Tab-separated table of C-alpha atoms and ligand atoms in Angstrom:
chain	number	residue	atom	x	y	z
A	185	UNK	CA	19.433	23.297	0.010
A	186	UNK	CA	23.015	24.891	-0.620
A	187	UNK	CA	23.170	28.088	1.360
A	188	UNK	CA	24.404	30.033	-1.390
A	189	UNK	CA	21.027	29.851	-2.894
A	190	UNK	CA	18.303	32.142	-1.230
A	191	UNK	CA	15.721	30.103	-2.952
A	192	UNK	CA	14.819	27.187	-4.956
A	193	UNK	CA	14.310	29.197	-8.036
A	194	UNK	CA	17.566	31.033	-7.626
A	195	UNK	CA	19.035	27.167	-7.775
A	196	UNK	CA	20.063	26.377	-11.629
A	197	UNK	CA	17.941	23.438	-13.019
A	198	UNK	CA	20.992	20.620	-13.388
A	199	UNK	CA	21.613	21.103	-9.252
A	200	UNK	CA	17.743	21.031	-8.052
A	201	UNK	CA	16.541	17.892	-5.986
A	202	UNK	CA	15.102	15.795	-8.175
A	203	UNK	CA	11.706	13.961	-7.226
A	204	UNK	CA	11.732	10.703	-5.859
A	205	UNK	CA	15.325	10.551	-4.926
A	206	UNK	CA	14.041	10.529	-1.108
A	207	UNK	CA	12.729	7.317	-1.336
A	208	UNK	CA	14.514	4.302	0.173
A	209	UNK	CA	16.211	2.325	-2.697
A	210	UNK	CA	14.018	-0.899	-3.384
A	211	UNK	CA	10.801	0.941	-1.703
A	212	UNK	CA	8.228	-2.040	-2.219
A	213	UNK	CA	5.230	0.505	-2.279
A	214	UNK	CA	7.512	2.787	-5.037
A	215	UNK	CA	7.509	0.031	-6.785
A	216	UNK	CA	3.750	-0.418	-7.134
A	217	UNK	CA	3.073	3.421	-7.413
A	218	UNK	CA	5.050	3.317	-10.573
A	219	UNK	CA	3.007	0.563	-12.363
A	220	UNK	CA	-0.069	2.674	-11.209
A	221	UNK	CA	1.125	5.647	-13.202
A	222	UNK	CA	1.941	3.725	-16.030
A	223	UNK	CA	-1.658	1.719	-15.923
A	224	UNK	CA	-3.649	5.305	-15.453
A	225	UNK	CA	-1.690	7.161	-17.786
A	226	UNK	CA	-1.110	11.078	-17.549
A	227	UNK	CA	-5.068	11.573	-17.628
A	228	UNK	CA	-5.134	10.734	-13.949
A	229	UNK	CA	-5.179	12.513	-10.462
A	230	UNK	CA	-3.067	11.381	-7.256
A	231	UNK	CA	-4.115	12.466	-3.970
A	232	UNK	CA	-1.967	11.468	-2.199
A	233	UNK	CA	-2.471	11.632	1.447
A	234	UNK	CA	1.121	12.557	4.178
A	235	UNK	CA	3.093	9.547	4.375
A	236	UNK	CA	6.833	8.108	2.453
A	237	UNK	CA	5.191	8.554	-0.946
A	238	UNK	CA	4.629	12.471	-0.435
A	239	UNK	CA	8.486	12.854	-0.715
A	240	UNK	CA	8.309	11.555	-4.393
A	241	UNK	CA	7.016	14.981	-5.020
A	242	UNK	CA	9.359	18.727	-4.429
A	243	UNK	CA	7.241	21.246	-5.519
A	244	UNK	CA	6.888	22.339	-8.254
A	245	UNK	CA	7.612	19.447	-9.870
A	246	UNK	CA	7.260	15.293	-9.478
A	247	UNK	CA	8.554	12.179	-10.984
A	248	UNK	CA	5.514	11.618	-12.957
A	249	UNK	CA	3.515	12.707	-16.250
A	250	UNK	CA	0.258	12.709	-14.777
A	251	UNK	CA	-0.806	15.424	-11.889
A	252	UNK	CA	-0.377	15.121	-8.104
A	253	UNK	CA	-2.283	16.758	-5.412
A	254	UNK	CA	-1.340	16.890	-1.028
A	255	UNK	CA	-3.962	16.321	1.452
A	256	UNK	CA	-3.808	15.682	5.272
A	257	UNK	CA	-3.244	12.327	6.294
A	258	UNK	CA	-6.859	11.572	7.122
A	259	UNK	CA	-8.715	13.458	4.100
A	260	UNK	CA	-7.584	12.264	0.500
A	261	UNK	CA	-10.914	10.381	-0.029
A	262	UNK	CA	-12.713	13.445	1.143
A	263	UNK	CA	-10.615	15.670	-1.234
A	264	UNK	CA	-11.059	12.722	-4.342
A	265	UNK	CA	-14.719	13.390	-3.601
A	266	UNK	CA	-14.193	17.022	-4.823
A	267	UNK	CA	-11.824	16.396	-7.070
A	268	UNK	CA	-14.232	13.901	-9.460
A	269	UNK	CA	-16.619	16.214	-8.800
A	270	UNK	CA	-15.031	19.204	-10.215
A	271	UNK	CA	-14.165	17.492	-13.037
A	272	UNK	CA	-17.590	16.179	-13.547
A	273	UNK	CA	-18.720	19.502	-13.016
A	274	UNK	CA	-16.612	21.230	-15.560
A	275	UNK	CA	-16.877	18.575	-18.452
A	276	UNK	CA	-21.161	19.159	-18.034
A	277	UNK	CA	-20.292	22.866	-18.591
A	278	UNK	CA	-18.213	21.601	-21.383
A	279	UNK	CA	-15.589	23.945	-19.992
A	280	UNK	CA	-13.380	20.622	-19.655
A	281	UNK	CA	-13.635	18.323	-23.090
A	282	UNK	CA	-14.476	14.481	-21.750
A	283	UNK	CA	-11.357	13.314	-23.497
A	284	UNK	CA	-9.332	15.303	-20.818
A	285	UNK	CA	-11.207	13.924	-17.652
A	286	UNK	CA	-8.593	12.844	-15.263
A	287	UNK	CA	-8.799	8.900	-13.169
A	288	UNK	CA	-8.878	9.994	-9.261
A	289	UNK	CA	-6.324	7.715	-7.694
A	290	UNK	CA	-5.994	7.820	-3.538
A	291	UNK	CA	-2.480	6.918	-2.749
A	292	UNK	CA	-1.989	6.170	1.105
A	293	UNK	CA	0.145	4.072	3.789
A	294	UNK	CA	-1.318	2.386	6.190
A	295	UNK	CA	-1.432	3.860	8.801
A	296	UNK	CA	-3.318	6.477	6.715
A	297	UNK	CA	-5.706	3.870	5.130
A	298	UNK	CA	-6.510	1.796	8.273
A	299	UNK	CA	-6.588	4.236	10.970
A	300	UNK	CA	-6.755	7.892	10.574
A	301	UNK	CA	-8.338	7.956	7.097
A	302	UNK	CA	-10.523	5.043	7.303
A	303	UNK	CA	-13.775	7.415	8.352
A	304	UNK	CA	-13.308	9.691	4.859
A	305	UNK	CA	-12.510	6.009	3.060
A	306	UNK	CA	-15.489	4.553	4.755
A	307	UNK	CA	-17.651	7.622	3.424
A	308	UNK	CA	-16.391	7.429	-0.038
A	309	UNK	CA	-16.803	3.543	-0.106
A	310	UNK	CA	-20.161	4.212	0.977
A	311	UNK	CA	-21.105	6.955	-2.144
A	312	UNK	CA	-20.199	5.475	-4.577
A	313	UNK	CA	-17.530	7.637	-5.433
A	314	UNK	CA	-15.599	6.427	-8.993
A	315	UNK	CA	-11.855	6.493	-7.865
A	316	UNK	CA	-8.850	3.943	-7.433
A	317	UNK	CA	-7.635	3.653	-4.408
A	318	UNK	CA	-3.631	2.300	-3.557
A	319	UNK	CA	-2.671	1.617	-0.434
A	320	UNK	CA	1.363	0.254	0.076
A	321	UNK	CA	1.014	-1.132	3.440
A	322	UNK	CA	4.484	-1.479	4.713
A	323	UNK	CA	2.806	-2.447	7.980
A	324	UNK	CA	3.817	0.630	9.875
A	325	UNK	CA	4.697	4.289	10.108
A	326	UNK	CA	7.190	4.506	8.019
A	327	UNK	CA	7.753	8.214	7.356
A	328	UNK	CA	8.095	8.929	10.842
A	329	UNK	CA	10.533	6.252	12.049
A	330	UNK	CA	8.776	3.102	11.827
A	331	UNK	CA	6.291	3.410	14.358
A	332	UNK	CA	3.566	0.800	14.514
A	333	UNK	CA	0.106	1.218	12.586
A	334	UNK	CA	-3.181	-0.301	12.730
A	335	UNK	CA	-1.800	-2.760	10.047
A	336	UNK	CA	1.320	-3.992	12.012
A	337	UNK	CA	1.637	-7.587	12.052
A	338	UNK	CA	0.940	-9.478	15.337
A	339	UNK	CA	4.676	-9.941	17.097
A	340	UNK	CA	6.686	-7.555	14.833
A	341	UNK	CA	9.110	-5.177	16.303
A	342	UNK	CA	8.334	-1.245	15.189
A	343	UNK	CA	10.028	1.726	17.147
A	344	UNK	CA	6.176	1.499	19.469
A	345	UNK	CA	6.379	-2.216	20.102
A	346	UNK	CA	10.195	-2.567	21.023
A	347	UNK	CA	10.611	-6.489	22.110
A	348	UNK	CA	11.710	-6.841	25.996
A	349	UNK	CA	11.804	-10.007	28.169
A	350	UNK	CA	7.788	-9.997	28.703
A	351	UNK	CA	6.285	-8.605	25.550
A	352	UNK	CA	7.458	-10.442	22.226
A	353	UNK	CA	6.932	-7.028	19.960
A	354	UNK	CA	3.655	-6.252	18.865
A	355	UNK	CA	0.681	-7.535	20.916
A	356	UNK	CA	-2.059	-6.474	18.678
A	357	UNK	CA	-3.157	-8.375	15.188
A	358	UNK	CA	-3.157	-6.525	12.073
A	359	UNK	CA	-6.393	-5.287	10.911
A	360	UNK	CA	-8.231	-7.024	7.898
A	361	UNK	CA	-8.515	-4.233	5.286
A	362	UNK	CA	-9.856	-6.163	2.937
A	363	UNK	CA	-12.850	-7.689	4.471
A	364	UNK	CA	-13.534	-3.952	5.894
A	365	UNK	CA	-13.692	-2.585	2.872
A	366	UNK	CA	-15.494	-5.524	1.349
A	367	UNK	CA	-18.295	-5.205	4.004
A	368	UNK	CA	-19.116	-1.582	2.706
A	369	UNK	CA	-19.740	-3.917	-0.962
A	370	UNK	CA	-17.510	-1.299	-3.559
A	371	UNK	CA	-17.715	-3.342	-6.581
A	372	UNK	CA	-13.158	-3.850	-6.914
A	373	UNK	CA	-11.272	-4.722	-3.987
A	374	UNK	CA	-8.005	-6.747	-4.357
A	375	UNK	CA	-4.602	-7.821	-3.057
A	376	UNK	CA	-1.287	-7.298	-4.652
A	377	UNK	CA	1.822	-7.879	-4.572
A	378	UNK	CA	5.258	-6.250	-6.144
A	379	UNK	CA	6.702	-9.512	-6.624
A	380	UNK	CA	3.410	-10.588	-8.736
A	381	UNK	CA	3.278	-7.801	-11.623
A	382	UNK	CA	1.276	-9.432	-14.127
A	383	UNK	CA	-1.256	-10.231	-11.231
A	384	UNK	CA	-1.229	-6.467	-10.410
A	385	UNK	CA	-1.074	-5.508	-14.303
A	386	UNK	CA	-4.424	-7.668	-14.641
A	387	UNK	CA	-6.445	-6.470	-11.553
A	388	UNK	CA	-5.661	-3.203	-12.564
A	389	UNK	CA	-6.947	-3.407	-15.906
A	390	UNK	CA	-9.768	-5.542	-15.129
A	391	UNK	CA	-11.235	-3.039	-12.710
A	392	UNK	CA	-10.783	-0.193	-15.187
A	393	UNK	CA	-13.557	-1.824	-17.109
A	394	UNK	CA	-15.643	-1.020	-13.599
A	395	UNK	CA	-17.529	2.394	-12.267
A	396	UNK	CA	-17.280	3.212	-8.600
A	397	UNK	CA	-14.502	2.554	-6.109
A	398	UNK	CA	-11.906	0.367	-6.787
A	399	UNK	CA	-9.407	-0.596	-3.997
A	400	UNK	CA	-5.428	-1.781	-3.924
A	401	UNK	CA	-3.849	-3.251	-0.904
A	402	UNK	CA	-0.240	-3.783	-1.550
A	403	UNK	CA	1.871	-5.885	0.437
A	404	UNK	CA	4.932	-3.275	0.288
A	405	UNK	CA	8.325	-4.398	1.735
A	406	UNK	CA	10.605	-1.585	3.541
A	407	UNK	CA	14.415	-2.365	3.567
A	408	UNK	CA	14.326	0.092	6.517
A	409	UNK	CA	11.636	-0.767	8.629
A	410	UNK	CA	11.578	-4.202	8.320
A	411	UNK	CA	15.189	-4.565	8.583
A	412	UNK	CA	15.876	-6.405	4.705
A	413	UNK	CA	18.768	-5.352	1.910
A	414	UNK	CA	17.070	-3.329	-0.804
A	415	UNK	CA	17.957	-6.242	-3.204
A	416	UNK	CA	15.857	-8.834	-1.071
A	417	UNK	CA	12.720	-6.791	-1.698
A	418	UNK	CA	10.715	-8.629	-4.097
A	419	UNK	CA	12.363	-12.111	-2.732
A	420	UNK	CA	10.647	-11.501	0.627
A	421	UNK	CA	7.148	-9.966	-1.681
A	422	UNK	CA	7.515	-13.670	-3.205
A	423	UNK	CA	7.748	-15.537	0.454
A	424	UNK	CA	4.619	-13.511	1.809
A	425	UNK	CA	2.647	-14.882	-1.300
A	426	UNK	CA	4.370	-18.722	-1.037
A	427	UNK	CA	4.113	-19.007	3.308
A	428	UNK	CA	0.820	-17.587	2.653
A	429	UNK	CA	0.662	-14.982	4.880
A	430	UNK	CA	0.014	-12.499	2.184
A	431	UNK	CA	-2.824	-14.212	-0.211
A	432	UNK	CA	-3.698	-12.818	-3.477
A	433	UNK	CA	-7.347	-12.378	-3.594
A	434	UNK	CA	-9.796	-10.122	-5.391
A	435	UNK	CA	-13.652	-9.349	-4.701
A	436	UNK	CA	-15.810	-8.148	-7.862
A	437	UNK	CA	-19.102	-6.597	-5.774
A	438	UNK	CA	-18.158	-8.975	-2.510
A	439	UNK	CA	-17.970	-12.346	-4.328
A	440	UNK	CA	-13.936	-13.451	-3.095
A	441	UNK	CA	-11.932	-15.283	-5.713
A	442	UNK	CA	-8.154	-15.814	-4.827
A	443	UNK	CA	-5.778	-15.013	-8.077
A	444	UNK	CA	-2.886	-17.583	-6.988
A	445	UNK	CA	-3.731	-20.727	-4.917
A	446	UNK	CA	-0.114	-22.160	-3.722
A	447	UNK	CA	-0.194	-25.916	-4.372
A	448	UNK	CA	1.460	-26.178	-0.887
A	449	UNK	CA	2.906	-23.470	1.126
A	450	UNK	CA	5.848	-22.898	2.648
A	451	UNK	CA	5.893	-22.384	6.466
A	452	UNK	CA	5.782	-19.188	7.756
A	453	UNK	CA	9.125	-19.209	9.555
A	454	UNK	CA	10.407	-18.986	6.177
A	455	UNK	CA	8.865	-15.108	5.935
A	456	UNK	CA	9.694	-14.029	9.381
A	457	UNK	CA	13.491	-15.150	9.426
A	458	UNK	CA	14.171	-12.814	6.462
A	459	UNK	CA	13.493	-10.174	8.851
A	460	UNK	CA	15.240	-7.973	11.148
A	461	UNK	CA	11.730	-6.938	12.889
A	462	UNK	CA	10.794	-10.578	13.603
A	463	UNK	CA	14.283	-11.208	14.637
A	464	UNK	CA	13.875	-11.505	18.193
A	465	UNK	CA	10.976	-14.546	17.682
A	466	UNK	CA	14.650	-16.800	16.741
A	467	UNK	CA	17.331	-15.220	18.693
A	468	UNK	CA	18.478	-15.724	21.382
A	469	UNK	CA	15.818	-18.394	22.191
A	470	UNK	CA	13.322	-19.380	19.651
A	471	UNK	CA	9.196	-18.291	20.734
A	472	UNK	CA	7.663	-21.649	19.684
A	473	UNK	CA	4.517	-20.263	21.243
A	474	UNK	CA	4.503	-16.820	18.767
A	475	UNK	CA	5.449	-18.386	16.060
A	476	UNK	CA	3.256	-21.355	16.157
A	477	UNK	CA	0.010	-18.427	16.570
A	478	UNK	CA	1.406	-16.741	13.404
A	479	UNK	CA	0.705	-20.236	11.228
A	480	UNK	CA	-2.310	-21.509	13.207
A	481	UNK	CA	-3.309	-17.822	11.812
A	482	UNK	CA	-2.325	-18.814	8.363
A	483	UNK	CA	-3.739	-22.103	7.967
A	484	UNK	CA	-7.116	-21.213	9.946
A	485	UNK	CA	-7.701	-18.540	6.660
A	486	UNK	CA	-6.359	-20.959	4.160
A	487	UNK	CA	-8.799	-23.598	5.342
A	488	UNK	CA	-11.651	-21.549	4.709
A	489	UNK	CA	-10.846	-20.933	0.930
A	490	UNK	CA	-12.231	-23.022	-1.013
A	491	UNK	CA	-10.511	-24.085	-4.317
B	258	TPP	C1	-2.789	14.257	11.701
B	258	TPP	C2	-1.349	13.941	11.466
B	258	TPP	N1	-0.663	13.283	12.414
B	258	TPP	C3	0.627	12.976	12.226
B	258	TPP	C4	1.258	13.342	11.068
B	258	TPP	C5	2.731	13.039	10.882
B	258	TPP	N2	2.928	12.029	9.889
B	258	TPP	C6	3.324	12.328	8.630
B	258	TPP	S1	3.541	10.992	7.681
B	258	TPP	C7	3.121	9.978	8.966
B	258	TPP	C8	3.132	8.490	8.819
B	258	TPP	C9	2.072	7.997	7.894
B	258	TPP	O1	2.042	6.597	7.944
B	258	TPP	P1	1.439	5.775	6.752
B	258	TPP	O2	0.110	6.298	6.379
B	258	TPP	O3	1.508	4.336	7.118
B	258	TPP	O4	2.414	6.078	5.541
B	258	TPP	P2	3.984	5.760	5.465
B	258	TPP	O5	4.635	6.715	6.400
B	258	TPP	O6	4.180	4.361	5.887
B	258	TPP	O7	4.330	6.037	4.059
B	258	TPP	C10	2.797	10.697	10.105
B	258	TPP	C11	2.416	10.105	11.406
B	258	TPP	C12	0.507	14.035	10.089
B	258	TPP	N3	1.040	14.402	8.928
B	258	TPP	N4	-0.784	14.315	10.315
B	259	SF4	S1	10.811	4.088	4.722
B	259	SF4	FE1	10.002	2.247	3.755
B	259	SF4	S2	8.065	2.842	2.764
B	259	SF4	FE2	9.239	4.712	3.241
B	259	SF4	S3	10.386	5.168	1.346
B	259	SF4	FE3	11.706	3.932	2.678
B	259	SF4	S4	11.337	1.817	2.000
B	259	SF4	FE4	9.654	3.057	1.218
């Protein structure tokens, strides 16, 4: 803030930060968190555990019409528990009207959703509780520096898995959200994709219709951290979808149906050379042997769906 204010309210209104101006332009996950508001409507909640997506809000005030609530990184299912339960508790002592009940929404990265916060998630999975739950997984870090996550994809470079002449970036494979939250049975769990709205507009509407959790995972480019122009956002969204690598998939109570079946996909070199943190599989030399792991990956999952 400009020194010659003391505080934020001494600041006149034209020259306060405004929300949501310290987000990366062409943030993939932005882009999904703003067709969640406009899906819930102001009746809903976000709790919205630390990560890029906190800086959409500077207290008092955020970009949105509906309401927004901080946790800890590890706790926003814990704190949606309380929240739906206030609000259940309130509208049975008719101190709330029912017209005025608020959708929970969770909104995490992930490194919130598949590593610290996957206990509470787990838990609330596991009751029952009736909430949405987004997760933009920009496959790292990001609000730190672009450190790698749980949900970092085998061989990508992040600011923890730096490529060097032995160790071709990141030596661990990304963890399968989906089929871990699928094994706890919620009855909504789906894939998205920014570059796939009316998919997204659909599965968000569809499991409206549905009680109990429903959970988002959101392939969610970052110009920053994966080393892309902000205008090539949804362009590498699309590739994810078309190499496969990224499949579009939903699971009403466990039963799997895929949402877009690609007559034939592209390879997944396609993907990778788009970006800065798979750089060093192509330059100087190419890594046959990495890349040829990442699509045996790919076509070992797209063998087992059946069409
Ligand atoms: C317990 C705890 N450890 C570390 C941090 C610091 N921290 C704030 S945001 C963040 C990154 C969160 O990553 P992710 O959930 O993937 O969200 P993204 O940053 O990608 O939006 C970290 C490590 C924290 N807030 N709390
Ligand atoms: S660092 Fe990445 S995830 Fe975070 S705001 Fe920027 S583009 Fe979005």
């Amino acid at each position: 803030m400009d020194s010659k204010y003391k505080t934020l309210k001494d600041m006149p209104l034209e020259e306060e930060l405004v929300p949501g101006t310290l987000l990366c332009a062409g943030c993939g996950g932005a882009l999904l968190v703003r067709i969640f508001e406009k899906m819930l409507g102001p009746n809903a909640i976000t709790i919205n555990a630390a990560g890029c997506m906190t800086m959409l809000s500077v207290f008092p005030y955020t970009p949105f019409k509906s309401s927004w609530f901080y946790t800890a990184m590890a706790s926003a299912p814990a704190a949606a528990q309380g929240v739906r339960d206030a609000l259940d508790m309130l509208i049975e002592k008719k101190k709330v009207d029912k017209k005025d009940d608020l959708k929970v929404l969770v909104l995490t990265g992930d490194g919130a959703a598949s590593g610290i916060g996957l206990q509470a998630t787990s838990a609330a999975i596991h009751r029952g509780l009736d909430f949405y739950y987004l997760v933009y997984d920009n496959e790292a870090y990001s609000n730190t520096g672009f450190q790698a996550s749980e949900s970092s994809p085998f061989g990508s470079a992040t600011k923890t898995t730096v490529p060097t002449d032995i160790i071709e970036g990141s030596t661990l494979q990304k963890k399968d959200l989906f089929e871990i939250w699928r094994a706890h049975r919620p009855p909504y769990v789906a894939t998205i994709s920014p570059a796939y709205m009316t998919d997204v507009m659909h599965k968000i509407e569809k499991s409206s219709q549905i009680t109990g959790p429903k959970l988002f995972i959101a392939h969610s480019p970052c110009p920053p951290g994966w080393g892309i122009d902000s205008d090539k956002v949804i362009r590498v969204a699309k590739l994810a979808v078309e190499t496969g690598i990224w499949p579009l998939k939903e699971a009403v109570n466990g039963e799997v149906r895929h949402t877009l079946i690609q007559g034939k996909r592209l390879p997944v070199e396609e993907y990778l050379k788009t970006q800065e943190r798979f750089e060093h599989l192509f330059k100087p030399v190419r890594k046959e042997k990495i890349i040829a792991q990442l699509q045996q990956s790919v076509d070992y999952y797209w063998k087992s769906v059946t069409k």
